[in-house]
PDB file of C-alpha atoms in Angstrom:
ATOM      1  CA  UNK E 188      23.212  -9.999  74.774  1.00 40.00           C
ATOM      2  CA  UNK E 189      21.126  -6.868  74.292  1.00 54.00           C
ATOM      3  CA  UNK E 190      22.441  -3.740  72.604  1.00 69.00           C
ATOM      4  CA  UNK E 191      24.529  -1.608  74.979  1.00 68.00           C
ATOM      5  CA  UNK E 192      22.585   1.370  76.349  1.00 67.00           C
ATOM      6  CA  UNK E 193      24.757   2.215  79.370  1.00 68.00           C
ATOM      7  CA  UNK E 194      27.139   5.134  79.982  1.00 68.00           C
ATOM      8  CA  UNK E 195      29.141   6.016  76.865  1.00 68.00           C
ATOM      9  CA  UNK E 196      32.018   7.390  78.910  1.00 70.00           C
ATOM     10  CA  UNK E 197      32.475   4.009  80.593  1.00 71.00           C
ATOM     11  CA  UNK E 198      33.097   2.341  77.239  1.00 72.00           C
ATOM     12  CA  UNK E 199      35.396   5.131  76.131  1.00 69.00           C
ATOM     13  CA  UNK E 200      37.449   4.698  79.322  1.00 72.00           C
ATOM     14  CA  UNK E 201      37.760   0.957  78.700  1.00 70.00           C
ATOM     15  CA  UNK E 202      39.392   1.581  75.332  1.00 70.00           C
ATOM     16  CA  UNK E 203      41.065   4.845  76.266  1.00 70.00           C
ATOM     17  CA  UNK E 204      39.550   6.713  73.323  1.00 74.00           C
ATOM     18  CA  UNK E 205      36.168   8.341  72.503  1.00 69.00           C
ATOM     19  CA  UNK E 206      34.676   5.551  70.405  1.00 75.00           C
ATOM     20  CA  UNK E 207      31.065   6.486  71.271  1.00 69.00           C
ATOM     21  CA  UNK E 208      31.122  10.203  70.536  1.00 63.00           C
ATOM     22  CA  UNK E 209      32.302  13.152  72.585  1.00 58.00           C
ATOM     23  CA  UNK E 210      35.489  12.343  74.496  1.00 57.00           C
ATOM     24  CA  UNK E 211      35.640  15.501  76.618  1.00 59.00           C
ATOM     25  CA  UNK E 212      35.461  13.498  79.849  1.00 54.00           C
ATOM     26  CA  UNK E 213      38.495  11.424  78.921  1.00 56.00           C
ATOM     27  CA  UNK E 214      40.640  14.491  79.527  1.00 58.00           C
ATOM     28  CA  UNK E 215      39.386  14.589  83.122  1.00 54.00           C
ATOM     29  CA  UNK E 216      39.384  10.871  83.802  1.00 55.00           C
ATOM     30  CA  UNK E 217      41.055   8.443  81.446  1.00 56.00           C
ATOM     31  CA  UNK E 218      41.419   5.694  84.047  1.00 58.00           C
ATOM     32  CA  UNK E 219      39.714   2.339  83.480  1.00 58.00           C
ATOM     33  CA  UNK E 220      36.151   2.271  84.881  1.00 55.00           C
ATOM     34  CA  UNK E 221      35.384   0.849  88.310  1.00 56.00           C
ATOM     35  CA  UNK E 222      35.984   1.677  91.976  1.00 53.00           C
ATOM     36  CA  UNK E 223      39.694   0.873  91.760  1.00 52.00           C
ATOM     37  CA  UNK E 224      40.213   2.077  88.196  1.00 50.00           C
ATOM     38  CA  UNK E 225      42.683   4.786  89.193  1.00 52.00           C
ATOM     39  CA  UNK E 226      44.810   2.318  91.187  1.00 52.00           C
ATOM     40  CA  UNK E 227      44.968  -0.243  88.408  1.00 56.00           C
ATOM     41  CA  UNK E 228      47.626   0.028  85.775  1.00 57.00           C
ATOM     42  CA  UNK E 229      46.724  -0.919  82.234  1.00 57.00           C
ATOM     43  CA  UNK E 230      48.166  -4.381  81.708  1.00 66.00           C
ATOM     44  CA  UNK E 231      49.985  -5.352  78.561  1.00 77.00           C
ATOM     45  CA  UNK E 232      47.516  -7.628  76.807  1.00 77.00           C
ATOM     46  CA  UNK E 233      48.252 -10.924  75.128  1.00 90.00           C
ATOM     47  CA  UNK E 234      47.641 -11.646  71.452  1.00 92.00           C
ATOM     48  CA  UNK E 235      44.136 -13.081  71.887  1.00 94.00           C
ATOM     49  CA  UNK E 236      43.082 -10.275  74.260  1.00 92.00           C
ATOM     50  CA  UNK E 237      44.239  -7.632  71.779  1.00 93.00           C
ATOM     51  CA  UNK E 238      42.295  -9.302  68.971  1.00 95.00           C
ATOM     52  CA  UNK E 239      39.148  -9.641  71.105  1.00 95.00           C
ATOM     53  CA  UNK E 240      39.467  -6.037  72.274  1.00 92.00           C
ATOM     54  CA  UNK E 241      39.650  -4.789  68.683  1.00 95.00           C
ATOM     55  CA  UNK E 242      36.546  -6.747  67.732  1.00 96.00           C
ATOM     56  CA  UNK E 243      34.667  -5.325  70.723  1.00 93.00           C
ATOM     57  CA  UNK E 244      35.781  -1.820  69.782  1.00 93.00           C
ATOM     58  CA  UNK E 245      34.405  -2.266  66.250  1.00 95.00           C
ATOM     59  CA  UNK E 246      31.121  -3.669  67.565  1.00 94.00           C
ATOM     60  CA  UNK E 247      30.622  -0.788  70.009  1.00 91.00           C
ATOM     61  CA  UNK E 248      31.622   1.786  67.389  1.00 92.00           C
ATOM     62  CA  UNK E 249      29.086   0.616  64.796  1.00 95.00           C
ATOM     63  CA  UNK E 250      26.453  -0.624  67.275  1.00 92.00           C
ATOM     64  CA  UNK E 251      26.464  -4.203  65.986  1.00 94.00           C
ATOM     65  CA  UNK E 252      25.871  -7.356  68.021  1.00 93.00           C
ATOM     66  CA  UNK E 253      27.948 -10.527  67.708  1.00 94.00           C
ATOM     67  CA  UNK E 254      25.765 -12.561  65.353  1.00 95.00           C
ATOM     68  CA  UNK E 255      25.352  -9.693  62.917  1.00 95.00           C
ATOM     69  CA  UNK E 256      29.031  -8.783  63.189  1.00 97.00           C
ATOM     70  CA  UNK E 257      30.119 -12.341  62.346  1.00 96.00           C
ATOM     71  CA  UNK E 258      27.663 -12.439  59.437  1.00 96.00           C
ATOM     72  CA  UNK E 259      29.184  -9.198  58.127  1.00 97.00           C
ATOM     73  CA  UNK E 260      32.675 -10.648  58.520  1.00 97.00           C
ATOM     74  CA  UNK E 261      31.729 -13.796  56.609  1.00 97.00           C
ATOM     75  CA  UNK E 262      30.331 -11.655  53.802  1.00 97.00           C
ATOM     76  CA  UNK E 263      33.548  -9.591  53.780  1.00 97.00           C
ATOM     77  CA  UNK E 264      35.635 -12.752  53.492  1.00 96.00           C
ATOM     78  CA  UNK E 265      33.701 -13.826  50.372  1.00 96.00           C
ATOM     79  CA  UNK E 266      34.283 -10.531  48.571  1.00 95.00           C
ATOM     80  CA  UNK E 267      37.346 -10.169  46.398  1.00 95.00           C
ATOM     81  CA  UNK E 268      40.049  -8.090  48.080  1.00 95.00           C
ATOM     82  CA  UNK E 269      41.472  -7.661  51.581  1.00 96.00           C
ATOM     83  CA  UNK E 270      39.032  -9.113  54.134  1.00 97.00           C
ATOM     84  CA  UNK E 271      39.724  -6.535  56.850  1.00 97.00           C
ATOM     85  CA  UNK E 272      39.202  -3.608  54.490  1.00 97.00           C
ATOM     86  CA  UNK E 273      36.058  -5.244  53.101  1.00 97.00           C
ATOM     87  CA  UNK E 274      34.727  -5.548  56.663  1.00 98.00           C
ATOM     88  CA  UNK E 275      35.154  -1.821  57.284  1.00 97.00           C
ATOM     89  CA  UNK E 276      33.540  -1.023  53.920  1.00 97.00           C
ATOM     90  CA  UNK E 277      30.478  -3.141  54.758  1.00 98.00           C
ATOM     91  CA  UNK E 278      30.154  -1.623  58.232  1.00 98.00           C
ATOM     92  CA  UNK E 279      30.388   1.848  56.720  1.00 97.00           C
ATOM     93  CA  UNK E 280      27.708   0.932  54.167  1.00 98.00           C
ATOM     94  CA  UNK E 281      25.117   0.182  56.867  1.00 98.00           C
ATOM     95  CA  UNK E 282      22.139   2.511  56.525  1.00 98.00           C
ATOM     96  CA  UNK E 283      22.331   3.824  60.097  1.00 97.00           C
ATOM     97  CA  UNK E 284      26.031   4.615  59.650  1.00 97.00           C
ATOM     98  CA  UNK E 285      25.376   6.254  56.264  1.00 97.00           C
ATOM     99  CA  UNK E 286      22.685   8.484  57.777  1.00 96.00           C
ATOM    100  CA  UNK E 287      25.175   9.449  60.492  1.00 95.00           C
ATOM    101  CA  UNK E 288      27.983  10.122  57.988  1.00 95.00           C
ATOM    102  CA  UNK E 289      25.665  12.297  55.911  1.00 95.00           C
ATOM    103  CA  UNK E 290      25.300  14.522  58.961  1.00 93.00           C
ATOM    104  CA  UNK E 291      21.598  13.955  59.598  1.00 94.00           C
ATOM    105  CA  UNK E 292      22.269  13.087  63.249  1.00 92.00           C
ATOM    106  CA  UNK E 293      24.986  13.701  65.817  1.00 89.00           C
ATOM    107  CA  UNK E 294      25.545  10.012  66.584  1.00 89.00           C
ATOM    108  CA  UNK E 295      24.976   6.515  65.242  1.00 92.00           C
ATOM    109  CA  UNK E 296      22.375   5.646  67.933  1.00 91.00           C
ATOM    110  CA  UNK E 297      20.362   8.711  66.828  1.00 93.00           C
ATOM    111  CA  UNK E 298      20.692   7.590  63.214  1.00 95.00           C
ATOM    112  CA  UNK E 299      19.483   4.103  64.154  1.00 95.00           C
ATOM    113  CA  UNK E 300      16.446   5.631  65.845  1.00 95.00           C
ATOM    114  CA  UNK E 301      15.722   7.807  62.815  1.00 96.00           C
ATOM    115  CA  UNK E 302      15.725   4.705  60.595  1.00 97.00           C
ATOM    116  CA  UNK E 303      13.722   2.583  63.058  1.00 96.00           C
ATOM    117  CA  UNK E 304      11.017   5.257  63.243  1.00 96.00           C
ATOM    118  CA  UNK E 305      10.589   5.229  59.455  1.00 96.00           C
ATOM    119  CA  UNK E 306      11.869   8.738  58.790  1.00 96.00           C
ATOM    120  CA  UNK E 307      14.321   7.600  56.083  1.00 97.00           C
ATOM    121  CA  UNK E 308      13.734   6.367  52.534  1.00 97.00           C
ATOM    122  CA  UNK E 309      16.072   4.477  50.210  1.00 98.00           C
ATOM    123  CA  UNK E 310      15.363   4.934  46.495  1.00 97.00           C
ATOM    124  CA  UNK E 311      11.948   6.353  47.354  1.00 96.00           C
ATOM    125  CA  UNK E 312      10.881   3.488  49.621  1.00 97.00           C
ATOM    126  CA  UNK E 313      10.649   3.784  53.418  1.00 97.00           C
ATOM    127  CA  UNK E 314      13.425   1.698  54.978  1.00 97.00           C
ATOM    128  CA  UNK E 315      13.334   0.928  58.700  1.00 96.00           C
ATOM    129  CA  UNK E 316      16.170  -1.625  58.804  1.00 97.00           C
ATOM    130  CA  UNK E 317      19.341  -0.012  60.235  1.00 96.00           C
ATOM    131  CA  UNK E 318      21.511  -2.888  59.002  1.00 96.00           C
ATOM    132  CA  UNK E 319      20.424  -2.425  55.363  1.00 97.00           C
ATOM    133  CA  UNK E 320      23.593  -2.399  53.268  1.00 97.00           C
ATOM    134  CA  UNK E 321      23.669   0.593  50.934  1.00 98.00           C
ATOM    135  CA  UNK E 322      24.754   0.008  47.346  1.00 97.00           C
ATOM    136  CA  UNK E 323      26.514   2.505  45.061  1.00 97.00           C
ATOM    137  CA  UNK E 324      23.853   4.765  43.556  1.00 97.00           C
ATOM    138  CA  UNK E 325      21.343   4.386  46.400  1.00 98.00           C
ATOM    139  CA  UNK E 326      19.413   7.591  47.115  1.00 98.00           C
ATOM    140  CA  UNK E 327      18.942   8.239  50.844  1.00 97.00           C
ATOM    141  CA  UNK E 328      16.419  10.892  51.853  1.00 96.00           C
ATOM    142  CA  UNK E 329      14.008  12.015  54.533  1.00 95.00           C
ATOM    143  CA  UNK E 330      10.449  10.765  54.122  1.00 94.00           C
ATOM    144  CA  UNK E 331       8.456  13.754  52.736  1.00 93.00           C
ATOM    145  CA  UNK E 332       6.454  14.174  55.937  1.00 93.00           C
ATOM    146  CA  UNK E 333       9.631  13.936  58.044  1.00 93.00           C
ATOM    147  CA  UNK E 334      11.406  16.513  55.865  1.00 90.00           C
ATOM    148  CA  UNK E 335       8.763  19.032  56.967  1.00 90.00           C
ATOM    149  CA  UNK E 336       9.229  18.200  60.648  1.00 90.00           C
ATOM    150  CA  UNK E 337      11.499  20.872  62.130  1.00 89.00           C
ATOM    151  CA  UNK E 338      12.321  18.778  65.219  1.00 89.00           C
ATOM    152  CA  UNK E 339      13.843  16.146  62.934  1.00 89.00           C
ATOM    153  CA  UNK E 340      15.649  18.236  60.315  1.00 88.00           C
ATOM    154  CA  UNK E 341      16.986  20.647  62.937  1.00 86.00           C
ATOM    155  CA  UNK E 342      19.417  17.911  64.010  1.00 82.00           C
ATOM    156  CA  UNK E 343      21.103  17.988  60.602  1.00 85.00           C
ATOM    157  CA  UNK E 344      24.700  19.154  61.071  1.00 82.00           C
ATOM    158  CA  UNK E 345      25.936  18.947  57.494  1.00 80.00           C
ATOM    159  CA  UNK E 346      28.111  16.320  55.815  1.00 80.00           C
ATOM    160  CA  UNK E 347      31.818  16.339  56.516  1.00 84.00           C
ATOM    161  CA  UNK E 348      33.561  16.989  53.152  1.00 82.00           C
ATOM    162  CA  UNK E 349      36.106  14.285  54.056  1.00 88.00           C
ATOM    163  CA  UNK E 350      33.461  11.631  53.409  1.00 94.00           C
ATOM    164  CA  UNK E 351      33.819  11.794  49.637  1.00 93.00           C
ATOM    165  CA  UNK E 352      31.967   8.504  49.067  1.00 96.00           C
ATOM    166  CA  UNK E 353      28.733  10.264  50.020  1.00 96.00           C
ATOM    167  CA  UNK E 354      26.832  13.234  48.644  1.00 95.00           C
ATOM    168  CA  UNK E 355      24.130  15.270  50.407  1.00 93.00           C
ATOM    169  CA  UNK E 356      21.900  17.938  48.881  1.00 92.00           C
ATOM    170  CA  UNK E 357      20.609  20.111  51.717  1.00 88.00           C
ATOM    171  CA  UNK E 358      18.057  21.912  49.531  1.00 89.00           C
ATOM    172  CA  UNK E 359      16.442  18.659  48.373  1.00 90.00           C
ATOM    173  CA  UNK E 360      17.032  16.869  51.693  1.00 90.00           C
ATOM    174  CA  UNK E 361      18.482  13.807  49.971  1.00 93.00           C
ATOM    175  CA  UNK E 362      21.862  12.269  49.314  1.00 95.00           C
ATOM    176  CA  UNK E 363      23.634   9.543  47.373  1.00 97.00           C
ATOM    177  CA  UNK E 364      25.777   6.641  48.461  1.00 98.00           C
ATOM    178  CA  UNK E 365      28.304   7.073  45.649  1.00 97.00           C
ATOM    179  CA  UNK E 366      30.664   4.186  46.326  1.00 97.00           C
ATOM    180  CA  UNK E 367      32.222   2.094  49.079  1.00 97.00           C
ATOM    181  CA  UNK E 368      34.878   4.066  50.976  1.00 96.00           C
ATOM    182  CA  UNK E 369      38.588   3.328  50.798  1.00 95.00           C
ATOM    183  CA  UNK E 370      40.016   2.280  54.161  1.00 95.00           C
ATOM    184  CA  UNK E 371      42.326   5.296  54.432  1.00 95.00           C
ATOM    185  CA  UNK E 372      39.297   7.610  54.197  1.00 95.00           C
ATOM    186  CA  UNK E 373      37.516   6.036  57.180  1.00 95.00           C
ATOM    187  CA  UNK E 374      38.574   7.854  60.389  1.00 92.00           C
ATOM    188  CA  UNK E 375      37.797   5.067  62.867  1.00 91.00           C
ATOM    189  CA  UNK E 376      40.849   3.834  64.785  1.00 91.00           C
ATOM    190  CA  UNK E 377      40.207   0.120  64.271  1.00 94.00           C
ATOM    191  CA  UNK E 378      42.944  -2.427  63.547  1.00 95.00           C
ATOM    192  CA  UNK E 379      40.801  -4.669  61.352  1.00 97.00           C
ATOM    193  CA  UNK E 380      43.637  -7.128  60.703  1.00 96.00           C
ATOM    194  CA  UNK E 381      43.460  -8.210  64.366  1.00 97.00           C
ATOM    195  CA  UNK E 382      39.764  -9.019  63.867  1.00 97.00           C
ATOM    196  CA  UNK E 383      40.618 -11.096  60.795  1.00 97.00           C
ATOM    197  CA  UNK E 384      43.233 -13.000  62.835  1.00 96.00           C
ATOM    198  CA  UNK E 385      40.706 -13.606  65.622  1.00 96.00           C
ATOM    199  CA  UNK E 386      38.085 -15.118  63.329  1.00 94.00           C
ATOM    200  CA  UNK E 387      40.749 -17.133  61.508  1.00 90.00           C
ATOM    201  CA  UNK E 388      41.606 -19.179  64.613  1.00 78.00           C
TER     202      UNK E 388
END
């Protein structure tokens, strides 16, 4: 399966929440997608369907495909602590997500593109792997040439102060991945325990 590049609103309507960015259209049309979406009532889902739905929501949110998502889950299960919380921590530590959280782009797909096009460095080295897992102390910055490109830096919107596990210095155009975030500090509405139950079957 290729990475999803279709309408973001369609995915948001499936889950009933703006998981892929701006949710302004949900106020106008929150029905499920499709020709008969308005006539269909949302069914009460069974246990397996709820678990699968939560996994799909996490995959769409972080832009991760199945093989990579399962690999991340397996890594989370090997780390000491609560597996579900470890999974969220590892997803948050992805380089594309970190670039997004630092406020360098308005969305994760934009952050992925920024990384793919070699505009980002990690500890002084150009890194074009969006799935790179940041470690505490990693320095994330624009490549010097990219830092002088107004079309790139103009997209910077500033780091949300709520994301205390990250630091961004606007003057120097670089930031630090300070530590892995605590689950309660991550705003995503994902019930990670359902994902753990799904993979435990």
